[in-house]
Amino acid sequence: PCHVGYEDLDLTPEGWVKSLKPGQWAHTAMLSNHRRANLSSGDYVILYDGAGVLEPGWGIKILSQRNGRMLIHFDTSQNSSLTLTLRSTDSLDPLRNIRVVKDEYEQSYEDQPFTKEYLNKLDHFKVIRFMDWLGTNNSNAREWNNISTRETAFQSHRIAPYYIAKLVNQLHADPWICIPHLAEDELVREFAIYMRDNVDADLKIYLEYSNET
């Protein structure tokens, strides 16, 4: 996602918008057909915690709405991306943990975050390299607490190790981890411990310093 004026926003430690100034708003693309992502038309559920006003982008039809849940219809013939605008948020209970899923996955996405189509595209690979998932190039991560968690707002460029472990375990594929070039020993150690404890024991874990360094 890419917030307009992101650097000027008041954010929580996880990266969610904590408060907005008068006349300020935040806008982000949640799903996009960029790089042929094969985004499909249909009904999508927008889930969130906290209090505030969240609006879908132009041409997106709201089918139903209640606190914490919005059902929309998205038509790819009219929109190339599914965008959201945060108009207001409660600083004591910020609108956060925004999730967008197809309605058919609403009951299963937490246990199964990957679609069958995505898994089928990857199931013939024996090793998967996670350079892009970890945002290794130009990364400023030095410490383990700089690495994304499941609670981190942005999962588009630096994805939490939780999802790496879950994906390779499902595919039974060896993970290839690219450690950021600024990483201190503590980050490397904690990353290794996390992978050891969460990746199936019969998989081999590959570690690479940065990217083709």
Coordinates of C-alpha atoms in Angstrom, one line a residue:
P1 CA 0.0 0.0 0.0
C2 CA 1.1 3.6 -0.5
H3 CA -0.4 6.3 1.6
V4 CA -0.6 9.8 0.1
G5 CA 1.4 12.1 2.4
Y6 CA 2.4 9.0 4.5
E7 CA 5.4 10.7 6.0
D8 CA 3.1 13.4 7.5
L9 CA 0.7 11.0 9.2
D10 CA 0.6 10.3 12.9
L11 CA 1.1 6.5 13.1
T12 CA 0.9 3.8 15.7
P13 CA 4.1 1.7 16.2
E14 CA 2.6 -0.9 13.8
G15 CA 2.1 1.7 11.1
W16 CA -1.7 2.3 11.3
V17 CA -3.0 5.9 11.2
K18 CA -3.4 7.0 14.9
S19 CA -4.9 10.4 14.2
L20 CA -5.7 12.8 11.4
K21 CA -5.4 16.6 11.4
P22 CA -8.4 18.8 10.4
G23 CA -8.8 18.4 6.6
Q24 CA -6.3 15.5 6.5
W25 CA -7.1 12.0 5.1
A26 CA -5.2 8.9 4.2
H27 CA -5.6 7.0 0.9
T28 CA -4.2 3.6 0.0
A29 CA -4.5 0.9 -2.7
M30 CA -5.2 -2.4 -1.0
L31 CA -5.4 -4.6 -4.1
S32 CA -4.1 -3.9 -7.6
N33 CA -3.7 -5.5 -11.0
H34 CA -0.2 -4.1 -11.1
R35 CA 2.2 -6.7 -12.7
R36 CA -0.7 -8.8 -13.8
A37 CA -1.9 -9.7 -10.3
N38 CA -5.1 -11.2 -11.9
L39 CA -7.4 -9.3 -9.5
S40 CA -10.9 -10.6 -10.2
S41 CA -14.3 -9.0 -10.0
G42 CA -16.7 -10.0 -7.3
D43 CA -17.8 -9.4 -3.7
Y44 CA -15.1 -8.5 -1.2
V45 CA -15.3 -8.1 2.6
I46 CA -13.4 -5.3 4.3
L47 CA -12.8 -6.0 7.9
Y48 CA -11.2 -3.7 10.5
D49 CA -10.9 -3.0 14.2
G50 CA -11.3 0.3 16.0
A51 CA -13.4 3.3 15.1
G52 CA -13.4 5.7 12.2
V53 CA -14.8 6.4 8.7
L54 CA -13.4 4.3 5.9
E55 CA -14.6 4.8 2.3
P56 CA -14.0 2.5 -0.7
G57 CA -12.7 4.1 -4.0
W58 CA -14.7 5.5 -6.9
G59 CA -17.0 3.0 -8.6
I60 CA -16.9 0.5 -5.8
K61 CA -20.4 -0.4 -4.6
I62 CA -21.1 -0.9 -0.9
L63 CA -23.5 -3.8 -0.5
S64 CA -23.8 -3.7 3.3
Q65 CA -22.0 -2.1 6.2
R66 CA -21.7 -2.3 10.0
N67 CA -19.0 -1.6 12.5
G68 CA -15.9 -3.5 11.7
R69 CA -17.2 -5.0 8.4
M70 CA -18.1 -3.7 4.9
L71 CA -19.3 -5.8 2.0
I72 CA -18.5 -4.3 -1.4
H73 CA -18.7 -5.3 -5.0
F74 CA -15.6 -4.7 -7.1
D75 CA -15.6 -4.6 -10.9
T76 CA -12.3 -4.8 -12.6
S77 CA -13.8 -3.4 -15.8
Q78 CA -14.2 -0.1 -14.0
N79 CA -11.3 -0.1 -11.6
S80 CA -7.7 -1.4 -11.9
S81 CA -7.2 -1.2 -8.1
L82 CA -9.2 -1.5 -4.9
T83 CA -8.6 1.7 -3.0
L84 CA -9.6 2.9 0.5
T85 CA -9.7 6.3 2.0
L86 CA -9.6 6.9 5.8
R87 CA -11.6 10.0 6.5
S88 CA -11.5 10.0 10.3
T89 CA -10.2 7.8 13.1
D90 CA -10.5 7.7 16.9
S91 CA -7.1 8.5 18.4
L92 CA -8.1 6.4 21.5
D93 CA -9.3 3.5 19.4
P94 CA -7.7 4.0 15.9
L95 CA -9.2 2.3 12.9
R96 CA -6.7 -0.5 12.2
N97 CA -6.0 -4.1 11.2
I98 CA -7.7 -3.6 7.8
R99 CA -8.2 -6.8 5.9
V100 CA -9.6 -7.2 2.4
V101 CA -10.7 -10.7 1.4
K102 CA -13.1 -12.2 -1.1
D103 CA -16.3 -13.0 0.6
E104 CA -15.8 -16.7 0.0
Y105 CA -12.7 -16.7 2.2
E106 CA -14.0 -14.7 5.1
Q107 CA -14.3 -17.7 7.4
S108 CA -11.0 -19.3 6.4
Y109 CA -8.5 -16.5 5.6
E110 CA -6.9 -16.4 9.1
D111 CA -6.0 -20.1 9.1
Q112 CA -5.4 -20.2 5.3
P113 CA -4.1 -16.8 4.0
F114 CA -3.2 -18.2 0.6
T115 CA -5.7 -19.0 -2.1
K116 CA -5.7 -22.3 -3.9
E117 CA -4.8 -20.5 -7.2
Y118 CA -1.7 -19.0 -5.6
L119 CA -0.6 -22.3 -4.0
N120 CA -1.1 -24.1 -7.3
K121 CA 1.3 -21.6 -9.1
L122 CA 4.0 -22.4 -6.6
D123 CA 3.6 -26.1 -5.9
H124 CA 6.2 -27.2 -8.4
F125 CA 9.0 -25.2 -6.8
K126 CA 11.3 -27.0 -4.3
V127 CA 13.0 -23.9 -3.0
I128 CA 11.5 -20.4 -2.7
R129 CA 13.6 -17.3 -2.3
F130 CA 12.1 -14.5 -0.2
M131 CA 14.2 -11.5 -1.2
D132 CA 11.2 -9.4 -2.3
W133 CA 9.0 -10.6 0.4
L134 CA 11.5 -9.3 3.0
G135 CA 12.2 -6.1 1.1
T136 CA 15.9 -7.0 1.3
N137 CA 17.1 -4.4 -1.3
N138 CA 17.7 -1.0 0.4
S139 CA 16.4 -2.4 3.7
N140 CA 17.3 -0.3 6.8
A141 CA 16.5 -3.2 9.2
R142 CA 19.1 -3.6 11.8
E143 CA 17.3 -5.3 14.7
W144 CA 14.8 -8.0 15.0
N145 CA 12.1 -5.5 16.1
N146 CA 12.6 -3.9 12.6
I147 CA 11.2 -7.0 11.0
S148 CA 7.5 -7.1 10.2
T149 CA 5.0 -9.0 12.4
R150 CA 1.4 -10.1 11.7
E151 CA 0.3 -6.8 13.3
T152 CA 2.4 -4.6 11.0
A153 CA 0.2 -2.4 8.8
F154 CA 2.2 -2.9 5.6
Q155 CA 2.7 -6.4 4.3
S156 CA 3.2 -5.5 0.7
H157 CA 7.0 -4.9 0.7
R158 CA 8.2 -6.5 4.0
I159 CA 6.1 -9.5 4.8
A160 CA 6.2 -11.1 8.3
P161 CA 8.2 -14.3 8.8
Y162 CA 5.0 -15.9 10.0
Y163 CA 3.7 -16.0 6.4
I164 CA 7.0 -17.3 5.1
A165 CA 6.9 -20.2 7.4
K166 CA 3.3 -20.9 6.8
L167 CA 3.8 -20.9 3.0
V168 CA 6.8 -23.1 2.9
N169 CA 5.2 -25.6 5.3
Q170 CA 2.1 -25.9 3.1
L171 CA 4.1 -26.2 -0.1
H172 CA 6.8 -28.4 1.6
A173 CA 9.4 -26.1 -0.1
D174 CA 12.8 -25.0 1.4
P175 CA 12.9 -21.3 2.3
W176 CA 15.7 -19.1 1.1
I177 CA 16.0 -16.1 3.4
C178 CA 17.9 -13.0 2.3
I179 CA 19.2 -11.2 5.4
P180 CA 19.3 -7.3 5.2
H181 CA 22.8 -6.0 4.8
L182 CA 22.6 -3.8 7.9
A183 CA 21.4 -6.6 10.1
E184 CA 23.1 -6.9 13.5
D185 CA 23.9 -10.3 15.1
E186 CA 20.7 -10.1 17.2
L187 CA 18.5 -9.9 14.1
V188 CA 20.2 -12.8 12.4
R189 CA 20.1 -14.9 15.6
E190 CA 16.4 -14.2 16.2
F191 CA 15.4 -14.8 12.6
A192 CA 17.2 -18.2 12.7
I193 CA 15.5 -19.1 15.9
Y194 CA 12.1 -18.2 14.5
M195 CA 12.6 -20.2 11.3
R196 CA 14.0 -23.2 13.4
D197 CA 10.9 -23.1 15.6
N198 CA 8.3 -22.6 12.9
V199 CA 9.5 -24.3 9.7
D200 CA 8.9 -28.0 9.4
A201 CA 12.0 -29.9 10.6
D202 CA 12.5 -31.8 7.4
L203 CA 12.9 -28.6 5.4
K204 CA 16.3 -27.0 4.7
I205 CA 16.7 -23.3 5.5
Y206 CA 19.0 -21.3 3.2
L207 CA 20.4 -18.0 4.4
E208 CA 21.9 -15.4 2.1
Y209 CA 23.6 -12.1 3.1
S210 CA 21.6 -9.4 1.3
N211 CA 21.1 -9.9 -2.4
E212 CA 23.9 -11.4 -4.5
T213 CA 26.5 -9.6 -2.4

